[in-house]
């Protein structure tokens, strides 16, 4: 295989490998299994993010190293690891996630996914298929909840994909940093791509980390224990700089599988200091507040896409007393509002103790 292989970001830590072009028809790939793929037809993805975080242009007949994974993206693709490899495959995510598209947003019906085929499996010296998750397994730790006590965890969650979670997180990071705090950012769930970490780093985060650091092509369909271990492992990674605050973004909307799994679990909720909620419109904002409050995670501030509309802001303020901040306000005033929120919580606890 003489042609240059474009190594995608999820495969950045795959070293010392051989390529086996003998693909068994009964081979059933697993999440994280690494292969060499040929680009057949360009569709949605015209670039992939390479190991150096550069968006590399791809054309038909190019070769790339990528990993099998699942994807849940309401504005793009729903896709899964296939049962077999000798079929048409698709690029599910630009970070190097491949599988088979099951459904797609209407915007991509005409163009479709970029189609690929497997031309070789990436194996170690022992002849085993290399796997991005197994490659990082020794670095994972088990969940105890103890690591979260070393920092204050602020969640950034939203009503849906593209509701503004990442930018809300980034401008909160910016405000915290401008106030003199040491700040970490974690992208806990989603599909591998460094854009969100990069934005938060650019706006002031002292350290960033995401699930792909531990070899996860995505977190879709992870089992709960694995997801909790990932959470603890990511916290352990950023805690090395001793951050005062760690802003953690959870992908997609509140009702997505992994999101609701986390937000309704008492062990997870015990580790959370406060919550930012981003929404697309007034109905999503108010119903999101109601859901989060019922789960014991009331947000201290509302932000997101809806703040571009003064009328939507007015609608929302008619139905909640939670502060509504646009991005500039989140950076300038978010920390002050966070402190006031914390003071009110302490006052409520003191009053409760007096009542007892």
Tab-separated table of C-alpha atoms in Angstrom:
chain	number	residue	atom	x	y	z
A	1	UNK	CA	0.000	0.000	0.000
A	2	UNK	CA	2.222	2.780	-1.328
A	3	UNK	CA	-0.310	5.616	-1.371
A	4	UNK	CA	-0.125	8.085	1.522
A	5	UNK	CA	-2.682	7.365	4.223
A	6	UNK	CA	-4.443	10.269	5.902
A	7	UNK	CA	-4.593	9.420	9.590
A	8	UNK	CA	-7.736	10.891	11.166
A	9	UNK	CA	-7.795	12.486	14.590
A	10	UNK	CA	-9.371	9.566	16.458
A	11	UNK	CA	-6.435	7.407	15.328
A	12	UNK	CA	-3.728	9.865	16.427
A	13	UNK	CA	-2.343	7.471	19.057
A	14	UNK	CA	-2.247	4.400	16.810
A	15	UNK	CA	1.442	3.531	16.344
A	16	UNK	CA	3.550	0.523	15.300
A	17	UNK	CA	0.926	-1.136	13.162
A	18	UNK	CA	0.650	-3.432	10.165
A	19	UNK	CA	-2.044	-3.341	7.501
A	20	UNK	CA	-3.802	-6.606	6.744
A	21	UNK	CA	-5.593	-6.398	3.409
A	22	UNK	CA	-7.073	-9.867	3.849
A	23	UNK	CA	-10.519	-8.950	5.124
A	24	UNK	CA	-12.490	-11.936	6.363
A	25	UNK	CA	-16.147	-11.913	5.360
A	26	UNK	CA	-17.134	-13.054	8.852
A	27	UNK	CA	-15.265	-10.221	10.583
A	28	UNK	CA	-17.622	-8.193	12.794
A	29	UNK	CA	-16.161	-4.782	13.696
A	30	UNK	CA	-16.456	-3.289	17.163
A	31	UNK	CA	-16.549	0.344	18.280
A	32	UNK	CA	-12.998	1.671	18.046
A	33	UNK	CA	-11.653	-0.933	15.612
A	34	UNK	CA	-9.209	0.729	13.219
A	35	UNK	CA	-9.037	0.228	9.471
A	36	UNK	CA	-7.765	1.726	6.237
A	37	UNK	CA	-10.569	3.030	4.049
A	38	UNK	CA	-10.722	4.176	0.441
A	39	UNK	CA	-12.862	7.184	-0.443
A	40	UNK	CA	-15.374	6.130	-3.103
A	41	UNK	CA	-17.683	9.115	-3.514
A	42	UNK	CA	-17.645	12.525	-1.838
A	43	UNK	CA	-20.850	13.491	-0.076
A	44	UNK	CA	-21.370	15.503	3.101
A	45	UNK	CA	-17.788	15.198	4.305
A	46	UNK	CA	-15.254	16.816	1.981
A	47	UNK	CA	-12.570	16.985	4.679
A	48	UNK	CA	-11.491	14.948	7.675
A	49	UNK	CA	-9.653	16.167	10.746
A	50	UNK	CA	-6.187	14.646	10.756
A	51	UNK	CA	-3.904	13.691	13.632
A	52	UNK	CA	-2.550	17.257	13.769
A	53	UNK	CA	-6.078	18.737	13.993
A	54	UNK	CA	-5.837	19.992	10.404
A	55	UNK	CA	-8.875	19.722	8.135
A	56	UNK	CA	-7.471	17.560	5.348
A	57	UNK	CA	-9.239	17.627	1.986
A	58	UNK	CA	-10.280	14.210	0.692
A	59	UNK	CA	-11.132	13.146	-2.857
A	60	UNK	CA	-12.129	9.882	-4.498
A	61	UNK	CA	-9.459	7.154	-4.270
A	62	UNK	CA	-7.786	8.741	-1.207
A	63	UNK	CA	-6.916	6.452	1.677
A	64	UNK	CA	-7.553	7.274	5.315
A	65	UNK	CA	-7.103	5.586	8.667
A	66	UNK	CA	-10.310	5.771	10.706
A	67	UNK	CA	-12.233	3.918	13.412
A	68	UNK	CA	-15.647	2.305	13.527
A	69	UNK	CA	-18.192	4.055	15.727
A	70	UNK	CA	-21.810	5.071	16.210
A	71	UNK	CA	-23.235	8.550	15.722
A	72	UNK	CA	-26.281	10.390	17.018
A	73	UNK	CA	-26.660	13.837	15.453
A	74	UNK	CA	-30.198	15.107	14.952
A	75	UNK	CA	-29.046	17.785	12.501
A	76	UNK	CA	-26.821	15.386	10.533
A	77	UNK	CA	-26.611	11.587	10.688
A	78	UNK	CA	-27.767	8.623	12.692
A	79	UNK	CA	-25.245	5.851	12.048
A	80	UNK	CA	-23.983	2.582	13.481
A	81	UNK	CA	-21.110	0.136	13.427
A	82	UNK	CA	-22.049	-2.401	10.721
A	83	UNK	CA	-22.483	-6.134	11.282
A	84	UNK	CA	-20.139	-6.821	8.378
A	85	UNK	CA	-17.474	-4.885	6.496
A	86	UNK	CA	-17.848	-6.075	2.912
A	87	UNK	CA	-20.481	-3.448	2.099
A	88	UNK	CA	-20.752	0.266	1.396
A	89	UNK	CA	-19.620	2.258	4.418
A	90	UNK	CA	-19.925	5.944	5.278
A	91	UNK	CA	-18.023	8.695	7.047
A	92	UNK	CA	-20.174	9.499	10.074
A	93	UNK	CA	-17.964	12.191	11.586
A	94	UNK	CA	-15.032	14.310	10.401
A	95	UNK	CA	-12.861	13.213	13.304
A	96	UNK	CA	-12.550	9.805	11.663
A	97	UNK	CA	-15.688	7.893	12.644
A	98	UNK	CA	-17.041	5.440	10.092
A	99	UNK	CA	-20.055	3.153	9.950
A	100	UNK	CA	-23.345	2.876	8.101
A	101	UNK	CA	-25.868	5.719	7.954
A	102	UNK	CA	-29.312	4.680	9.164
A	103	UNK	CA	-31.068	8.041	8.811
A	104	UNK	CA	-30.102	11.599	7.941
A	105	UNK	CA	-31.436	15.129	8.249
A	106	UNK	CA	-33.424	16.348	5.264
A	107	UNK	CA	-30.669	18.866	4.457
A	108	UNK	CA	-28.396	15.980	3.436
A	109	UNK	CA	-30.872	13.850	1.497
A	110	UNK	CA	-29.606	15.085	-1.876
A	111	UNK	CA	-25.870	15.050	-1.157
A	112	UNK	CA	-25.821	12.000	1.133
A	113	UNK	CA	-22.850	10.782	3.166
A	114	UNK	CA	-19.338	10.363	1.815
A	115	UNK	CA	-19.098	6.700	0.839
A	116	UNK	CA	-16.039	4.563	1.548
A	117	UNK	CA	-14.911	0.951	1.563
A	118	UNK	CA	-12.634	-0.967	3.889
A	119	UNK	CA	-9.380	-1.992	2.204
A	120	UNK	CA	-7.396	-3.204	5.198
A	121	UNK	CA	-7.477	-3.757	8.941
A	122	UNK	CA	-4.879	-2.115	11.159
A	123	UNK	CA	-3.228	-4.743	13.355
A	124	UNK	CA	-0.599	-4.810	16.068
A	125	UNK	CA	2.503	-7.005	15.985
A	126	UNK	CA	0.513	-9.843	17.515
A	127	UNK	CA	-1.975	-9.838	14.656
A	128	UNK	CA	-4.825	-8.291	16.661
A	129	UNK	CA	-7.026	-5.575	15.184
A	130	UNK	CA	-6.030	-2.324	16.872
A	131	UNK	CA	-8.766	-0.483	18.719
A	132	UNK	CA	-8.722	3.159	19.799
A	133	UNK	CA	-10.610	2.448	23.026
A	134	UNK	CA	-8.546	-0.570	24.029
A	135	UNK	CA	-5.415	1.417	23.244
A	136	UNK	CA	-6.355	3.912	25.982
A	137	UNK	CA	-7.969	1.454	28.407
A	138	UNK	CA	-4.928	1.390	30.749
A	139	UNK	CA	-5.366	5.137	31.306
A	140	UNK	CA	-9.010	4.889	32.401
A	141	UNK	CA	-10.001	4.911	36.073
A	142	UNK	CA	-13.171	3.693	37.767
A	143	UNK	CA	-15.856	6.109	38.887
A	144	UNK	CA	-16.007	7.016	42.561
A	145	UNK	CA	-17.130	10.643	42.432
A	146	UNK	CA	-14.126	11.621	44.532
A	147	UNK	CA	-12.226	13.524	41.837
A	148	UNK	CA	-15.100	15.980	41.342
A	149	UNK	CA	-14.653	17.223	44.914
A	150	UNK	CA	-11.367	18.836	43.825
A	151	UNK	CA	-13.102	21.347	41.528
A	152	UNK	CA	-16.482	23.011	41.024
A	153	UNK	CA	-18.264	21.407	38.068
A	154	UNK	CA	-20.454	23.654	35.920
A	155	UNK	CA	-22.593	21.778	33.392
A	156	UNK	CA	-23.416	23.227	29.991
A	157	UNK	CA	-26.472	21.442	28.604
A	158	UNK	CA	-29.032	22.355	25.977
A	159	UNK	CA	-32.393	21.700	24.403
A	160	UNK	CA	-30.920	20.098	21.278
A	161	UNK	CA	-27.943	19.849	18.983
A	162	UNK	CA	-26.863	23.347	17.866
A	163	UNK	CA	-28.718	25.119	20.692
A	164	UNK	CA	-25.584	27.005	21.780
A	165	UNK	CA	-24.074	24.763	24.461
A	166	UNK	CA	-20.467	25.079	23.297
A	167	UNK	CA	-20.489	28.845	22.886
A	168	UNK	CA	-22.272	29.292	26.215
A	169	UNK	CA	-19.618	27.133	27.851
A	170	UNK	CA	-16.830	29.068	26.138
A	171	UNK	CA	-18.100	32.492	27.182
A	172	UNK	CA	-18.614	31.260	30.750
A	173	UNK	CA	-15.035	29.990	30.643
A	174	UNK	CA	-13.984	33.414	29.407
A	175	UNK	CA	-15.767	35.158	32.263
A	176	UNK	CA	-14.282	32.848	34.873
A	177	UNK	CA	-10.805	33.313	33.455
A	178	UNK	CA	-11.196	37.096	33.377
A	179	UNK	CA	-12.212	36.927	37.044
A	180	UNK	CA	-8.904	35.313	37.914
A	181	UNK	CA	-9.953	31.674	38.190
A	182	UNK	CA	-8.140	28.663	36.814
A	183	UNK	CA	-10.562	26.925	34.442
A	184	UNK	CA	-10.815	23.537	32.735
A	185	UNK	CA	-13.198	22.508	29.957
A	186	UNK	CA	-14.400	18.969	29.242
A	187	UNK	CA	-16.573	17.692	26.398
A	188	UNK	CA	-17.997	14.585	28.044
A	189	UNK	CA	-20.231	13.188	25.292
A	190	UNK	CA	-20.607	13.512	21.527
A	191	UNK	CA	-18.693	12.506	18.398
A	192	UNK	CA	-14.937	13.010	18.040
A	193	UNK	CA	-13.992	16.423	16.627
A	194	UNK	CA	-11.796	19.004	18.334
A	195	UNK	CA	-13.732	22.164	17.399
A	196	UNK	CA	-15.498	22.510	20.754
A	197	UNK	CA	-12.348	22.019	22.815
A	198	UNK	CA	-10.485	24.419	20.542
A	199	UNK	CA	-13.075	27.189	20.990
A	200	UNK	CA	-13.008	26.863	24.773
A	201	UNK	CA	-9.222	26.883	24.787
A	202	UNK	CA	-9.203	29.985	22.596
A	203	UNK	CA	-11.551	31.762	25.014
A	204	UNK	CA	-9.376	31.087	28.031
A	205	UNK	CA	-9.553	27.511	29.300
A	206	UNK	CA	-6.262	26.510	30.906
A	207	UNK	CA	-6.774	22.901	29.837
A	208	UNK	CA	-9.302	21.037	27.688
A	209	UNK	CA	-10.152	17.358	27.315
A	210	UNK	CA	-12.784	15.218	25.672
A	211	UNK	CA	-13.879	11.597	25.349
A	212	UNK	CA	-11.677	11.039	22.290
A	213	UNK	CA	-8.625	11.468	24.547
A	214	UNK	CA	-9.537	8.026	25.864
A	215	UNK	CA	-10.111	6.557	22.409
A	216	UNK	CA	-13.894	6.923	22.186
A	217	UNK	CA	-14.926	7.636	18.563
A	218	UNK	CA	-18.223	8.718	20.104
A	219	UNK	CA	-20.157	8.085	23.297
A	220	UNK	CA	-23.430	7.090	21.632
A	221	UNK	CA	-24.663	3.732	22.995
A	222	UNK	CA	-22.050	3.591	25.766
A	223	UNK	CA	-23.209	1.650	28.797
A	224	UNK	CA	-23.722	3.639	31.993
A	225	UNK	CA	-20.732	2.241	33.955
A	226	UNK	CA	-18.392	2.989	31.046
A	227	UNK	CA	-19.762	6.522	30.742
A	228	UNK	CA	-19.209	7.158	34.444
A	229	UNK	CA	-15.661	5.800	34.277
A	230	UNK	CA	-15.029	8.126	31.337
A	231	UNK	CA	-16.329	11.065	33.381
A	232	UNK	CA	-13.983	10.277	36.257
A	233	UNK	CA	-11.046	9.725	33.893
A	234	UNK	CA	-11.550	13.068	32.146
A	235	UNK	CA	-11.799	14.866	35.485
A	236	UNK	CA	-8.626	13.136	36.627
A	237	UNK	CA	-6.859	14.401	33.508
A	238	UNK	CA	-7.784	18.075	33.952
A	239	UNK	CA	-7.426	18.091	37.726
A	240	UNK	CA	-3.659	18.015	37.215
A	241	UNK	CA	-3.731	21.825	36.882
A	242	UNK	CA	-5.973	22.167	39.970
A	243	UNK	CA	-8.770	24.154	38.302
A	244	UNK	CA	-11.111	26.219	40.442
A	245	UNK	CA	-13.916	25.485	37.994
A	246	UNK	CA	-14.422	22.788	35.378
A	247	UNK	CA	-17.028	23.533	32.712
A	248	UNK	CA	-18.401	20.288	31.299
A	249	UNK	CA	-20.453	20.151	28.119
A	250	UNK	CA	-22.858	17.303	27.454
A	251	UNK	CA	-23.842	16.898	23.804
A	252	UNK	CA	-27.281	16.947	22.178
A	253	UNK	CA	-30.568	17.642	23.973
A	254	UNK	CA	-31.823	16.772	27.438
A	255	UNK	CA	-33.725	13.697	26.236
A	256	UNK	CA	-30.877	12.110	24.279
A	257	UNK	CA	-29.933	8.668	25.633
A	258	UNK	CA	-26.613	9.417	27.343
A	259	UNK	CA	-27.638	12.927	28.413
A	260	UNK	CA	-30.708	11.851	30.348
A	261	UNK	CA	-28.773	8.853	31.679
A	262	UNK	CA	-26.349	11.253	33.339
A	263	UNK	CA	-28.752	14.004	34.383
A	264	UNK	CA	-31.140	11.667	36.194
A	265	UNK	CA	-28.474	9.647	37.998
A	266	UNK	CA	-28.037	10.650	41.677
A	267	UNK	CA	-24.331	9.738	41.666
A	268	UNK	CA	-23.691	12.113	38.785
A	269	UNK	CA	-25.878	14.894	40.175
A	270	UNK	CA	-23.983	14.842	43.471
A	271	UNK	CA	-20.839	15.953	41.614
A	272	UNK	CA	-22.454	18.996	39.952
A	273	UNK	CA	-22.015	22.513	41.299
A	274	UNK	CA	-24.247	24.461	38.875
A	275	UNK	CA	-25.895	24.352	35.430
A	276	UNK	CA	-26.053	26.585	32.340
A	277	UNK	CA	-28.951	25.802	30.012
A	278	UNK	CA	-28.957	26.803	26.328
A	279	UNK	CA	-32.065	26.687	24.165
A	280	UNK	CA	-33.248	27.499	20.665
A	281	UNK	CA	-36.577	29.158	21.511
A	282	UNK	CA	-38.906	30.088	24.370
A	283	UNK	CA	-40.803	26.799	24.519
A	284	UNK	CA	-37.568	24.806	24.631
A	285	UNK	CA	-36.144	27.131	27.284
A	286	UNK	CA	-39.086	26.964	29.685
A	287	UNK	CA	-39.680	23.232	29.269
A	288	UNK	CA	-35.958	22.603	29.662
A	289	UNK	CA	-35.935	24.563	32.912
A	290	UNK	CA	-38.895	22.519	34.141
A	291	UNK	CA	-37.201	19.224	33.270
A	292	UNK	CA	-33.881	20.187	34.848
A	293	UNK	CA	-35.597	21.469	37.983
A	294	UNK	CA	-37.601	18.253	38.318
A	295	UNK	CA	-34.313	16.333	38.137
A	296	UNK	CA	-32.805	18.480	40.880
A	297	UNK	CA	-30.525	20.463	38.538
A	298	UNK	CA	-32.097	23.930	38.193
A	299	UNK	CA	-29.991	26.181	35.941
A	300	UNK	CA	-28.542	29.393	37.339
A	301	UNK	CA	-28.603	31.078	33.930
A	302	UNK	CA	-30.246	30.700	30.505
A	303	UNK	CA	-28.442	31.392	27.254
A	304	UNK	CA	-28.098	29.955	23.773
A	305	UNK	CA	-29.471	30.550	20.312
A	306	UNK	CA	-32.689	32.207	21.475
A	307	UNK	CA	-30.762	35.186	22.889
A	308	UNK	CA	-30.285	36.444	19.317
A	309	UNK	CA	-33.972	37.437	19.403
A	310	UNK	CA	-35.120	40.202	21.796
A	311	UNK	CA	-38.704	38.977	21.418
A	312	UNK	CA	-37.815	35.437	22.484
A	313	UNK	CA	-35.917	36.834	25.464
A	314	UNK	CA	-39.022	38.836	26.421
A	315	UNK	CA	-41.236	35.745	26.130
A	316	UNK	CA	-38.949	33.714	28.353
A	317	UNK	CA	-38.625	36.415	31.010
A	318	UNK	CA	-42.419	36.371	31.357
A	319	UNK	CA	-42.243	32.785	32.603
A	320	UNK	CA	-39.050	32.505	34.643
A	321	UNK	CA	-36.943	34.536	37.050
A	322	UNK	CA	-33.752	32.754	35.989
A	323	UNK	CA	-31.333	35.320	34.498
A	324	UNK	CA	-31.161	35.364	30.688
A	325	UNK	CA	-27.764	36.296	29.252
A	326	UNK	CA	-26.435	36.598	25.729
A	327	UNK	CA	-22.829	35.646	25.064
A	328	UNK	CA	-21.320	39.012	25.890
A	329	UNK	CA	-23.338	39.226	29.095
A	330	UNK	CA	-22.391	35.675	30.015
A	331	UNK	CA	-18.729	36.608	29.810
A	332	UNK	CA	-19.163	39.941	31.615
A	333	UNK	CA	-21.787	39.054	34.241
A	334	UNK	CA	-21.978	35.264	34.420
A	335	UNK	CA	-19.543	34.924	37.319
A	336	UNK	CA	-21.375	37.518	39.429
A	337	UNK	CA	-24.691	35.742	38.823
A	338	UNK	CA	-23.055	32.418	39.677
A	339	UNK	CA	-21.842	33.835	42.999
A	340	UNK	CA	-25.316	35.217	43.800
A	341	UNK	CA	-26.827	31.838	42.960
A	342	UNK	CA	-24.389	30.117	45.308
A	343	UNK	CA	-25.197	32.606	48.073
A	344	UNK	CA	-28.918	31.920	47.670
A	345	UNK	CA	-28.306	28.180	47.932
A	346	UNK	CA	-26.338	28.666	51.136
A	347	UNK	CA	-29.072	30.899	52.547
A	348	UNK	CA	-31.703	28.266	51.728
A	349	UNK	CA	-29.630	25.627	53.511
A	350	UNK	CA	-29.227	27.850	56.561
A	351	UNK	CA	-32.974	28.489	56.687
A	352	UNK	CA	-33.657	24.783	56.337
A	353	UNK	CA	-31.330	23.991	59.235
A	354	UNK	CA	-33.022	26.649	61.365
A	355	UNK	CA	-36.404	25.119	60.588
A	356	UNK	CA	-35.151	21.759	61.825
